[in-house]
Tab-separated table of C-alpha atoms in Angstrom:
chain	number	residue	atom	x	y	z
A	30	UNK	CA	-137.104	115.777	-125.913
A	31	UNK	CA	-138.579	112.811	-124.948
A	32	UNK	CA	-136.418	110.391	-122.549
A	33	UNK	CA	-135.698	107.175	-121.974
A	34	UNK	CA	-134.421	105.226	-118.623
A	35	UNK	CA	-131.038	103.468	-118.245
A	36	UNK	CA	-131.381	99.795	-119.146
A	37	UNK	CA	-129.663	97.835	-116.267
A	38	UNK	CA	-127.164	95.403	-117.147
A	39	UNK	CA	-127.871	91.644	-116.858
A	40	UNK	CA	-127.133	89.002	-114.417
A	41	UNK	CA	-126.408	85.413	-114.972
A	42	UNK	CA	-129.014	83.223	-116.968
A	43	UNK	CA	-131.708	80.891	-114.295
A	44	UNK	CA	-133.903	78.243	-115.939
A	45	UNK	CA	-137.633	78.669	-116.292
A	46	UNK	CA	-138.938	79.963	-113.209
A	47	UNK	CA	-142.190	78.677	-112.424
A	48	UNK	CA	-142.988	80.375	-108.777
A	49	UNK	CA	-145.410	83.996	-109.156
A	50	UNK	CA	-142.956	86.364	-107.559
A	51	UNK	CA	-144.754	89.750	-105.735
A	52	UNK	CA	-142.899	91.327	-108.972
A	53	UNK	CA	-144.528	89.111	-111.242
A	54	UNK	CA	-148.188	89.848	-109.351
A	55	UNK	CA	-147.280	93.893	-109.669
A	56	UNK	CA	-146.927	93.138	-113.351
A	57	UNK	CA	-150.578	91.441	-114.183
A	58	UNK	CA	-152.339	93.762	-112.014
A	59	UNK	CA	-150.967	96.933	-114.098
A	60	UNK	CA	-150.980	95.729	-117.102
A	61	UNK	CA	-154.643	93.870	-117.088
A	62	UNK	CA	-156.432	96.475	-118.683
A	63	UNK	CA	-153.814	96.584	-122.031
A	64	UNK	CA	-152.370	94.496	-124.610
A	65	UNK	CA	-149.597	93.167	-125.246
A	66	UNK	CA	-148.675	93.931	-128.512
A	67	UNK	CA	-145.032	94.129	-128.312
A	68	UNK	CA	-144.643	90.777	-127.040
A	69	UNK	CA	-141.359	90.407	-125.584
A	70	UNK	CA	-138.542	91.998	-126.821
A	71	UNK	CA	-134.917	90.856	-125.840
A	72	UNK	CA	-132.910	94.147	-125.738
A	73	UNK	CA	-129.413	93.075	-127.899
A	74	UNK	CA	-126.689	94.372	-125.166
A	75	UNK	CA	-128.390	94.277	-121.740
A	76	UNK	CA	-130.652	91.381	-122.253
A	77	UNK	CA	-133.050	92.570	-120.403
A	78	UNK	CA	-137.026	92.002	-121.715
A	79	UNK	CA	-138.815	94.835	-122.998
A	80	UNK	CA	-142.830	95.058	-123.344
A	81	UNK	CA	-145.890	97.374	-122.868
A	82	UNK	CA	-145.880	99.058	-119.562
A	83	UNK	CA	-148.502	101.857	-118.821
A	84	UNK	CA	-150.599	103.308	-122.026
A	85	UNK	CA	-147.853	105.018	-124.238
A	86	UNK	CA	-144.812	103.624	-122.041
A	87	UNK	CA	-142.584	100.631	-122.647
A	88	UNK	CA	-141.223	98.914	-119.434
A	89	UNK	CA	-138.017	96.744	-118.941
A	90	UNK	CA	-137.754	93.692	-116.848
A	91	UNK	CA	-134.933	91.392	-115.320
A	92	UNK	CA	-136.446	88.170	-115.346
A	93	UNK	CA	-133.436	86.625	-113.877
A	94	UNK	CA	-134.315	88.716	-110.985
A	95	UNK	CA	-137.622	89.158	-111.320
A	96	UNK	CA	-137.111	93.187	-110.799
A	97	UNK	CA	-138.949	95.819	-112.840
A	98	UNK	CA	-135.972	97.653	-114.168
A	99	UNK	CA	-136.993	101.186	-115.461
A	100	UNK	CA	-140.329	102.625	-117.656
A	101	UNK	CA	-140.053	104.815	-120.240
A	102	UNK	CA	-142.703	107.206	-122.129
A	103	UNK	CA	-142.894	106.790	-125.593
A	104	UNK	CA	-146.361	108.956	-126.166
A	105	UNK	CA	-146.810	112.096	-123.937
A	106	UNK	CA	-150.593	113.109	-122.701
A	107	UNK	CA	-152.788	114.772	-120.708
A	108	UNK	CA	-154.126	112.282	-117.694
A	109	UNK	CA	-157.561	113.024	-117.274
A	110	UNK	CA	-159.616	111.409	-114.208
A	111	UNK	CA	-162.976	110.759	-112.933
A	112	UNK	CA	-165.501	109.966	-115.294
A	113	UNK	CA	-164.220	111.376	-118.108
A	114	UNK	CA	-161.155	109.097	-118.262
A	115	UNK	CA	-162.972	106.591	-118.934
A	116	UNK	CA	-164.017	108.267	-122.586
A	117	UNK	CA	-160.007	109.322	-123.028
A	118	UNK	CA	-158.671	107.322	-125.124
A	119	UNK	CA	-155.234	106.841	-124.090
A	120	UNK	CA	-151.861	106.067	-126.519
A	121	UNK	CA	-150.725	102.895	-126.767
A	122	UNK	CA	-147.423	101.430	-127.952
A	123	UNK	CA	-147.997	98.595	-130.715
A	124	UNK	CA	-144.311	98.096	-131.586
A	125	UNK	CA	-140.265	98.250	-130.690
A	126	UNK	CA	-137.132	97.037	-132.439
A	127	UNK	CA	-133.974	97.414	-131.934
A	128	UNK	CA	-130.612	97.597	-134.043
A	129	UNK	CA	-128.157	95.090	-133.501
A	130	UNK	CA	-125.853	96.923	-131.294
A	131	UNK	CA	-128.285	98.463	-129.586
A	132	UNK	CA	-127.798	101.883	-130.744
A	133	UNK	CA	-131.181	102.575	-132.339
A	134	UNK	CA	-134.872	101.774	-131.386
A	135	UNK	CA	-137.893	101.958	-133.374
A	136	UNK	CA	-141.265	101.809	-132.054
A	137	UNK	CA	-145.079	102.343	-133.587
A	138	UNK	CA	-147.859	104.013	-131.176
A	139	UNK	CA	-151.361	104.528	-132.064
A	140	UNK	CA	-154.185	106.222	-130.889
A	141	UNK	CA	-157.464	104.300	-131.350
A	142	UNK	CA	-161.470	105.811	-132.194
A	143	UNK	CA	-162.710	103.382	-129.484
A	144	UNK	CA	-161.863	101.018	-126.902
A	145	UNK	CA	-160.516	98.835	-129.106
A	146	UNK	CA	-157.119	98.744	-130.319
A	147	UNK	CA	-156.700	97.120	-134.178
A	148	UNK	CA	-156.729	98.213	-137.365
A	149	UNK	CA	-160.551	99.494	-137.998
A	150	UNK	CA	-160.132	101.669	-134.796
A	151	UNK	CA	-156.402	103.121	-135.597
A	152	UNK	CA	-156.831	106.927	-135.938
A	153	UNK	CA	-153.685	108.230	-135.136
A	154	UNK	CA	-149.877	106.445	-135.930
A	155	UNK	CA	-146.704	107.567	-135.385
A	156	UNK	CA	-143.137	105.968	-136.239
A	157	UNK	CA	-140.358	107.100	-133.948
A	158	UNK	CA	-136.560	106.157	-134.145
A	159	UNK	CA	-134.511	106.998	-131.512
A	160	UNK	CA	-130.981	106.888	-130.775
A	161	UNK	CA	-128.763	105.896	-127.651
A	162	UNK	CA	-126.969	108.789	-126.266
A	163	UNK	CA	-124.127	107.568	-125.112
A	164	UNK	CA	-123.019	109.778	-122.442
A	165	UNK	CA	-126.434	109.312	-120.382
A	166	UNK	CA	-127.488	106.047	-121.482
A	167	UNK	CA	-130.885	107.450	-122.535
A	168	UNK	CA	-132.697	106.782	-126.056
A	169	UNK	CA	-133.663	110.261	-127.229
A	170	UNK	CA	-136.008	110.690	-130.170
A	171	UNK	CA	-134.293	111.617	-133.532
A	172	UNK	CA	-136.741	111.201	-136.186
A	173	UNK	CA	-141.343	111.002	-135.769
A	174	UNK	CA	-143.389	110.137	-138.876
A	175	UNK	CA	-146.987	110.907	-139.126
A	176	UNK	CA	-148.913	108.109	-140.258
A	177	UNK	CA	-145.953	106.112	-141.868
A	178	UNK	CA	-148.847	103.161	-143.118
A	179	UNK	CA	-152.956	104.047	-143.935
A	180	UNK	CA	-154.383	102.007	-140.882
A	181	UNK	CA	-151.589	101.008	-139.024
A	182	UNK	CA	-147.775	99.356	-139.420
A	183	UNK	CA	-147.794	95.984	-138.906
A	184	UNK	CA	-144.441	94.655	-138.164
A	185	UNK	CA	-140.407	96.310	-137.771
A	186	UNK	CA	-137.107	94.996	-138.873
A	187	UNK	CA	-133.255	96.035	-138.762
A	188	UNK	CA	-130.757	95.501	-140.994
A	189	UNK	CA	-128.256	93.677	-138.696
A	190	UNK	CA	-125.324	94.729	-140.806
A	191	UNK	CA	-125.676	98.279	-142.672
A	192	UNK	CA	-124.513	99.118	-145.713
A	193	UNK	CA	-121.417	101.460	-145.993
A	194	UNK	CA	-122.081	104.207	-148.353
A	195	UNK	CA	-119.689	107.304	-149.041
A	196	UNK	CA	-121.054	110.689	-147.582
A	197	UNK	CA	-124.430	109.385	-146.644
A	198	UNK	CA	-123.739	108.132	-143.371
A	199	UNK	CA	-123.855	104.152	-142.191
A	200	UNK	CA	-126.810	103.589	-144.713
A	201	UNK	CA	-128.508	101.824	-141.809
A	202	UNK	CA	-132.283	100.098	-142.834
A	203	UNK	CA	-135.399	99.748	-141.101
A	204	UNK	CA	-138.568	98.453	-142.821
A	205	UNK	CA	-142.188	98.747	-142.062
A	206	UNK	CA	-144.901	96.527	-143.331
A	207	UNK	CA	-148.052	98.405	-143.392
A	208	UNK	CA	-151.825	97.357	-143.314
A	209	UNK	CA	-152.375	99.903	-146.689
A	210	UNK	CA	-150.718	96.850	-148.788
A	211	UNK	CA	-147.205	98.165	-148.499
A	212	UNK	CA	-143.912	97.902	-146.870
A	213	UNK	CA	-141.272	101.080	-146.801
A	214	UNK	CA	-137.813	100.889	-146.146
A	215	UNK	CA	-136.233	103.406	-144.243
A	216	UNK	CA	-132.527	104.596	-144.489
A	217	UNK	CA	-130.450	106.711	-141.916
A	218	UNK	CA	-129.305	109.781	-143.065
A	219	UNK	CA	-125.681	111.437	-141.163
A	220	UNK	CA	-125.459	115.614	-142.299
A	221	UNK	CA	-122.926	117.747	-140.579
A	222	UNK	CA	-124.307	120.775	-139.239
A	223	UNK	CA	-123.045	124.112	-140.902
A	224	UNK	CA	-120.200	125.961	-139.328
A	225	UNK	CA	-120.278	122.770	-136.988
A	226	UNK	CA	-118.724	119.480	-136.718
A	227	UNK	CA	-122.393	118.094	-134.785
A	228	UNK	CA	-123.490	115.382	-136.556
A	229	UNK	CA	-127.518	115.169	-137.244
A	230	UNK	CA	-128.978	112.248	-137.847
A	231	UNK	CA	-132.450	111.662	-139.635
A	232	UNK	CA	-134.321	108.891	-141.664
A	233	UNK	CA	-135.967	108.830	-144.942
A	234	UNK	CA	-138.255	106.934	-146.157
A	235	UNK	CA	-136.365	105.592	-149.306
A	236	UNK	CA	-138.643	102.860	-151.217
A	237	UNK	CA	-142.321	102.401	-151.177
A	238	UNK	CA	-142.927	98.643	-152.412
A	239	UNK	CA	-145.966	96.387	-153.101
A	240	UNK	CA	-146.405	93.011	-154.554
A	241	UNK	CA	-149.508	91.681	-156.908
A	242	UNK	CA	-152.098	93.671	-154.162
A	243	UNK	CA	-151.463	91.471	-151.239
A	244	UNK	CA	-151.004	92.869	-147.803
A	245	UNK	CA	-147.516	92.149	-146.174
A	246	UNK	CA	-147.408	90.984	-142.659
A	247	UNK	CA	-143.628	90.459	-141.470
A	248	UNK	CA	-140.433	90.854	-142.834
A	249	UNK	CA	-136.684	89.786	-141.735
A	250	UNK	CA	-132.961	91.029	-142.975
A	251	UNK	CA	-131.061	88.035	-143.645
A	252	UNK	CA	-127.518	87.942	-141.051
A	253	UNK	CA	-125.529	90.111	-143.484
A	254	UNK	CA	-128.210	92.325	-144.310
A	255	UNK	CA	-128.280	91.455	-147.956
A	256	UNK	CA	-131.263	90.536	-148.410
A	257	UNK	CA	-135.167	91.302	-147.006
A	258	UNK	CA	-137.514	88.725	-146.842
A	259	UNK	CA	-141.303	90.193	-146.498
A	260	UNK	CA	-144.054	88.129	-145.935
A	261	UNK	CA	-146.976	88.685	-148.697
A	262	UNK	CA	-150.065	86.824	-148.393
A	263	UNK	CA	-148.849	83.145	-148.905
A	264	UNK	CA	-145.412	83.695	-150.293
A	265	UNK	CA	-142.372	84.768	-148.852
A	266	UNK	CA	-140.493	87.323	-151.508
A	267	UNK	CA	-136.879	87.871	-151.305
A	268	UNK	CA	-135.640	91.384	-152.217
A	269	UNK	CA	-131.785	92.691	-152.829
A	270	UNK	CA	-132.174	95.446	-149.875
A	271	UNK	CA	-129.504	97.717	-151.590
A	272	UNK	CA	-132.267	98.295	-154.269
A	273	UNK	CA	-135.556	96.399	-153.579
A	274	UNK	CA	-136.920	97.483	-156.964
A	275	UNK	CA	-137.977	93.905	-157.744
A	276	UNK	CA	-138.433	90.351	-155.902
A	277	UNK	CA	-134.930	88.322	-156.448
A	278	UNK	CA	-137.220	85.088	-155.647
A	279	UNK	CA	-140.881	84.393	-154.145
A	280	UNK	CA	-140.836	80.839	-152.216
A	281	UNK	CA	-144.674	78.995	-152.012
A	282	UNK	CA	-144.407	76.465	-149.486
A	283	UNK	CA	-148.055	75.103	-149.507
A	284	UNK	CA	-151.725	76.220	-150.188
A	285	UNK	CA	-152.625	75.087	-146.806
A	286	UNK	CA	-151.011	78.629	-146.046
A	287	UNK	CA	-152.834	81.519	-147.303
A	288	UNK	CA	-151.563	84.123	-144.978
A	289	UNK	CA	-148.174	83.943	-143.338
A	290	UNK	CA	-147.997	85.820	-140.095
A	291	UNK	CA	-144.207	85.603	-139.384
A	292	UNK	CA	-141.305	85.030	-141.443
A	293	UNK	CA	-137.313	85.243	-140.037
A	294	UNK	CA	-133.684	83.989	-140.863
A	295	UNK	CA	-132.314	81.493	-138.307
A	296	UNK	CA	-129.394	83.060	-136.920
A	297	UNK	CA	-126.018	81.021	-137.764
A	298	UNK	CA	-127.720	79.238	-140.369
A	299	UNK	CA	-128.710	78.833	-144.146
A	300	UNK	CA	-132.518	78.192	-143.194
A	301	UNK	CA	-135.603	80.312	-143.324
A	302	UNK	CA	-138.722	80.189	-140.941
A	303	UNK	CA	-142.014	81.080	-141.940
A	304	UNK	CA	-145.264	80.114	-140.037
A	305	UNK	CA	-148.841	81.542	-140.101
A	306	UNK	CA	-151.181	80.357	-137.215
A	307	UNK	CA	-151.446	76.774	-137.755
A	308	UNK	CA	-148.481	76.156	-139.333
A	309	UNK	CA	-144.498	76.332	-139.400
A	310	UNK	CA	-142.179	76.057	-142.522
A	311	UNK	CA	-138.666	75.679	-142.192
A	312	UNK	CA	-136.596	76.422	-145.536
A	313	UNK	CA	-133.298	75.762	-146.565
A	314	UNK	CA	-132.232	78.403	-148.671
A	315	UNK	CA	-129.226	76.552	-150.190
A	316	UNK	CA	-131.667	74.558	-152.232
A	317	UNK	CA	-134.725	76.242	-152.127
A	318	UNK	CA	-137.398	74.139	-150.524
A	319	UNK	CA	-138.824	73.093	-147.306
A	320	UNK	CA	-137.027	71.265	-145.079
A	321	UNK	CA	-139.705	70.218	-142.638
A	322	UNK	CA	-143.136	71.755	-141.745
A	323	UNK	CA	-144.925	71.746	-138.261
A	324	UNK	CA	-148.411	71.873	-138.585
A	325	UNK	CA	-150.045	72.184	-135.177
A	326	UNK	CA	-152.035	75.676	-133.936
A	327	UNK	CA	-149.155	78.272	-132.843
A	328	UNK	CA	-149.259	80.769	-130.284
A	329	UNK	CA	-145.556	82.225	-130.518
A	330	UNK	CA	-142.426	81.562	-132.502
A	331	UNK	CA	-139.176	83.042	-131.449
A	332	UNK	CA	-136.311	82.752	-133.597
A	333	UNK	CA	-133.123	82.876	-132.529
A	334	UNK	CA	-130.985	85.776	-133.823
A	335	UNK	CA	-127.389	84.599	-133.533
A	336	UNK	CA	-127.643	81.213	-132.937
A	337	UNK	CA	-129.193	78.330	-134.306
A	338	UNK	CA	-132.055	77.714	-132.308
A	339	UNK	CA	-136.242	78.428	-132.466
A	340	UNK	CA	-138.757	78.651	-129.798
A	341	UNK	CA	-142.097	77.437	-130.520
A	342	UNK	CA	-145.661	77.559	-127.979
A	343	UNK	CA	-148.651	75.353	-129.572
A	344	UNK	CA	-151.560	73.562	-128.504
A	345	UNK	CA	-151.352	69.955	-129.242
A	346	UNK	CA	-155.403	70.100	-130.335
A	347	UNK	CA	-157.092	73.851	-130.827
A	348	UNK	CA	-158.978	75.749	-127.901
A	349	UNK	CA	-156.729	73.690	-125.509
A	350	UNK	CA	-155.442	75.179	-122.012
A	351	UNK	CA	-152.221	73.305	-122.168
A	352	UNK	CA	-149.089	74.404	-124.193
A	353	UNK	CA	-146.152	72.803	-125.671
A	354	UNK	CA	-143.389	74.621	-125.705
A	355	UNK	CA	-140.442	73.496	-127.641
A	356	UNK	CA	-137.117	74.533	-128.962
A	357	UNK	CA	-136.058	73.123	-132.107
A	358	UNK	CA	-133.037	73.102	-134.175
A	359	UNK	CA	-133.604	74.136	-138.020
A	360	UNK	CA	-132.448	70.527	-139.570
A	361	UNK	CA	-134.781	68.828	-137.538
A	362	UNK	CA	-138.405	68.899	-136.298
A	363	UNK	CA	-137.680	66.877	-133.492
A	364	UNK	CA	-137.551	69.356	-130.608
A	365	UNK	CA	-134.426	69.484	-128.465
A	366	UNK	CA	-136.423	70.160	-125.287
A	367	UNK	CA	-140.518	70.312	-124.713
A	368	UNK	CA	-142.004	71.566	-121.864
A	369	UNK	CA	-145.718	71.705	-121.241
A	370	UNK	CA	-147.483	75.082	-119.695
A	371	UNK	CA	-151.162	75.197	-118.806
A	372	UNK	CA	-153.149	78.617	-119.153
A	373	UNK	CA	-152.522	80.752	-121.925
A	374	UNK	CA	-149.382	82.127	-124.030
A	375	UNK	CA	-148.953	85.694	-125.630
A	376	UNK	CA	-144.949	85.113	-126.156
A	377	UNK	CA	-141.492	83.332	-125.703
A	378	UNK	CA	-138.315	84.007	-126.052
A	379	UNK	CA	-134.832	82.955	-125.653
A	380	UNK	CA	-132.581	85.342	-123.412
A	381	UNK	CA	-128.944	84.337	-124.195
A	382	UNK	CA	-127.068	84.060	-121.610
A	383	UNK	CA	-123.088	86.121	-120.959
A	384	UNK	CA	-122.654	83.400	-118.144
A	385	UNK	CA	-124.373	80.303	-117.017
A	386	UNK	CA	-124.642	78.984	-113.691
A	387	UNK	CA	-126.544	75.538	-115.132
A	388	UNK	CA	-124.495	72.419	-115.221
A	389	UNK	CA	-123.827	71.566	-118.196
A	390	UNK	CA	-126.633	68.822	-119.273
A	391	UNK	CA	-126.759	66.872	-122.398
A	392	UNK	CA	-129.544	64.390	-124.313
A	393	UNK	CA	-129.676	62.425	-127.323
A	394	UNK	CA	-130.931	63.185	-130.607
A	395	UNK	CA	-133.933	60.727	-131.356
A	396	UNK	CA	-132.675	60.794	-134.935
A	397	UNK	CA	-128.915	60.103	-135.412
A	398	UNK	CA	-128.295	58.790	-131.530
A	399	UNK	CA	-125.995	61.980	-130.840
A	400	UNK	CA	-125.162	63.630	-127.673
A	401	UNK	CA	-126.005	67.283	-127.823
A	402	UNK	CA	-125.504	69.527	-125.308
A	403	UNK	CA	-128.501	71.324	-123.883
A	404	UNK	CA	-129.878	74.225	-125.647
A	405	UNK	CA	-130.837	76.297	-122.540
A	406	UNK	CA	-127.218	75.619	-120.755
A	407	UNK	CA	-126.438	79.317	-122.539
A	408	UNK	CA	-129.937	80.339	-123.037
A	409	UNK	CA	-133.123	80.989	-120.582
A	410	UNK	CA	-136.858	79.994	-121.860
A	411	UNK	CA	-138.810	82.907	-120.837
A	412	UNK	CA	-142.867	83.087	-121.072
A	413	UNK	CA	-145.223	85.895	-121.259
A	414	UNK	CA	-148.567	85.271	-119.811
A	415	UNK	CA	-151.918	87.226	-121.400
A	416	UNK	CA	-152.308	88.414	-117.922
A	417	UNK	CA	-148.664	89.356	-117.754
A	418	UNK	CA	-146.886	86.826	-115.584
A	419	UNK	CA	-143.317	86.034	-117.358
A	420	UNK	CA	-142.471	82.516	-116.030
């Protein structure tokens, strides 16, 4: 059974740290030779970030202490050296979720043909769920598809809330959006073993869904896990998870989006985000329409889970070497705080904080002439670096 480490539990929340710790170093020098796929993943009880480590592992950092936490191995191989590992192609890990409360992970590895990871070298794929055993602390694989997509899986989602459903266990979802013009939704399964009171978990693949031919790229549960939004193509379609025989709604925001890349409900709100690369739309679902669009090239959007808050890295003009990086509210597109980063961005986050040791610092809104209280007093910006520096 394949193993997971402990994840350690968090320390209070620091601001941006812009020093290159030795930690930080050890990071880009053993990662240089991957990608970072994952981005970075903001584990729902510890806190602590979660992103490619070694080929077929998943590391997990403390950026408030800039300590390397634990690696775990998602894909087991052989390691081959000398000149021949050179030829191996080696696993590598293009995706991880997690459940709200922690409890289950998902994650997507791949083998590729060639050098090159991506969809036209993608010869092997395998979706894994695993569970938290709580007596250890150690996620411990439950459930592996073969191939759960033709040519790879290109995004994961949980249902934050699962459905209750009489003697099929929680009815917990996950769906997959796949490159083969599909996304699957996956349900959790509880059977009691016979002559046993063990309880064995396993998931099922429980709808198989496409819409007019396009290819879907993301897809979000909405807070109460009513409803799935899936990106297709230009629109964003809205879909009663209990069923998801048919789109409730599609939303269009404009044709100067073709291809959405990234689609999420704003946590503690009534607005949707959706945003392709050059391009952010910001719906209000109460009546339907867009409340205000950025339109700038984007690196990385974050949004916010539980509160109301996005995180947003762009280049003012394109090929530029300096970054913007702002968080925003979803009523207005005038960013609470912008900070500028030179070199490159592959992801940002916001780590919510349990306790703060920031004074409590306030500006005003632009807009109404407000005082709001600073939006990283309870969270920390974090930024991940193509060469792996989080600052």
């Amino acid at each position: 059974m394949l193993q997971g480490l402990k994840f350690a539990e968090r320390g209070a929340a620091v601001g941006i740290n812009i020093q290159r710790s030795p930690e930080q170093i050890r990071l880009a020098r053993k990662l240089e030779t991957d990608s970072f796929t994952t981005g970075l993943i903001v584990h729902p009880t510890s806190h602590a970030l979660v992103l490619n480590g070694d080929p077929g592992h998943l590391q997990v950092f403390n950026h408030t202490t800039d300590r390397h936490l634990a690696s775990f191995e998602i894909v087991s191989f052989n390691r081959v050296g000398g000149i021949a590992a050179s030829e191996f192609q080696k696993p590598h890990v293009d995706l991880v979720q997690y459940s709200s409360d922690g409890t289950w992970m998902a994650t997507v590895d791949s083998r590729g043909s060639d050098s090159a990871y991506g969809p036209s070298a993608t010869v092997e794929t395998y979706l894994k769920f695993w569970r938290l055993d709580t007596h250890d602390q150690k996620y411990k694989l439950i459930t592996r598809v073969d191939s759960p997509h033709v040519r790879g899986v290109c995004a994961l989602a949980f249902q934050p809330v699962p459905r209750r459903k009489q003697g099929r266990g929680d009815g917990l979802l996950c769906v997959s959006t796949g490159r083969d013009g599909a996304f699957r939704v996956w349900e959790l399964e509880s059977r009691e073993a016979v002559g046993s009171t063990e309880i064995h978990y396993i998931w099922i693949c429980r709808n198989t869904v496409r819409f007019r031919g396009l290819q879907p790229r993301s897809a979000a549960f909405s807070a109460d896990g009513s409803t799935l939004a899936v990106a297709f193509g230009g629109y964003v379609t809205l879909w009663d998870s209990s069923t998801c025989t048919a789109p409730v709604c599609a939303l269009v925001a404009s044709a100067a989006t073709p291809n959405l890349s990234g689609v999420a409900f704003i946590g503690g709100s009534n607005f949707l985000a959706a945003w392709s690369r050059n391009r952010l739309d910001v719906w209000n679902m109460l009546t339907g329409s867009v409340w205000w669009t950025l339109a700038m090239p984007l690196q990385s959007v974050f949004v916010h889970p539980k509160t109301s808050l996005l995180a947003v890295a762009a280049y003012q003009i394109p090929d530029s070497t300096i970054a913007s990086i702002m968080v925003l509210e979803p009523t207005s597109p005038v960013p609470l705080v912008t900070l500028r980063h030179t070199g490159g961005v592959e992801s940002v986050v916001l780590v919510p904080a349990e306790s703060s040791s920031k004074s409590s610092l306030s500006h005003p809104n632009s807009e109404s002439g407000l005082v709001r209280p600073d939006p990283l007093q309870n969270n920390s910006l974090v930024v991940l670096t193509p060469t792996g520096l989080l600052n």
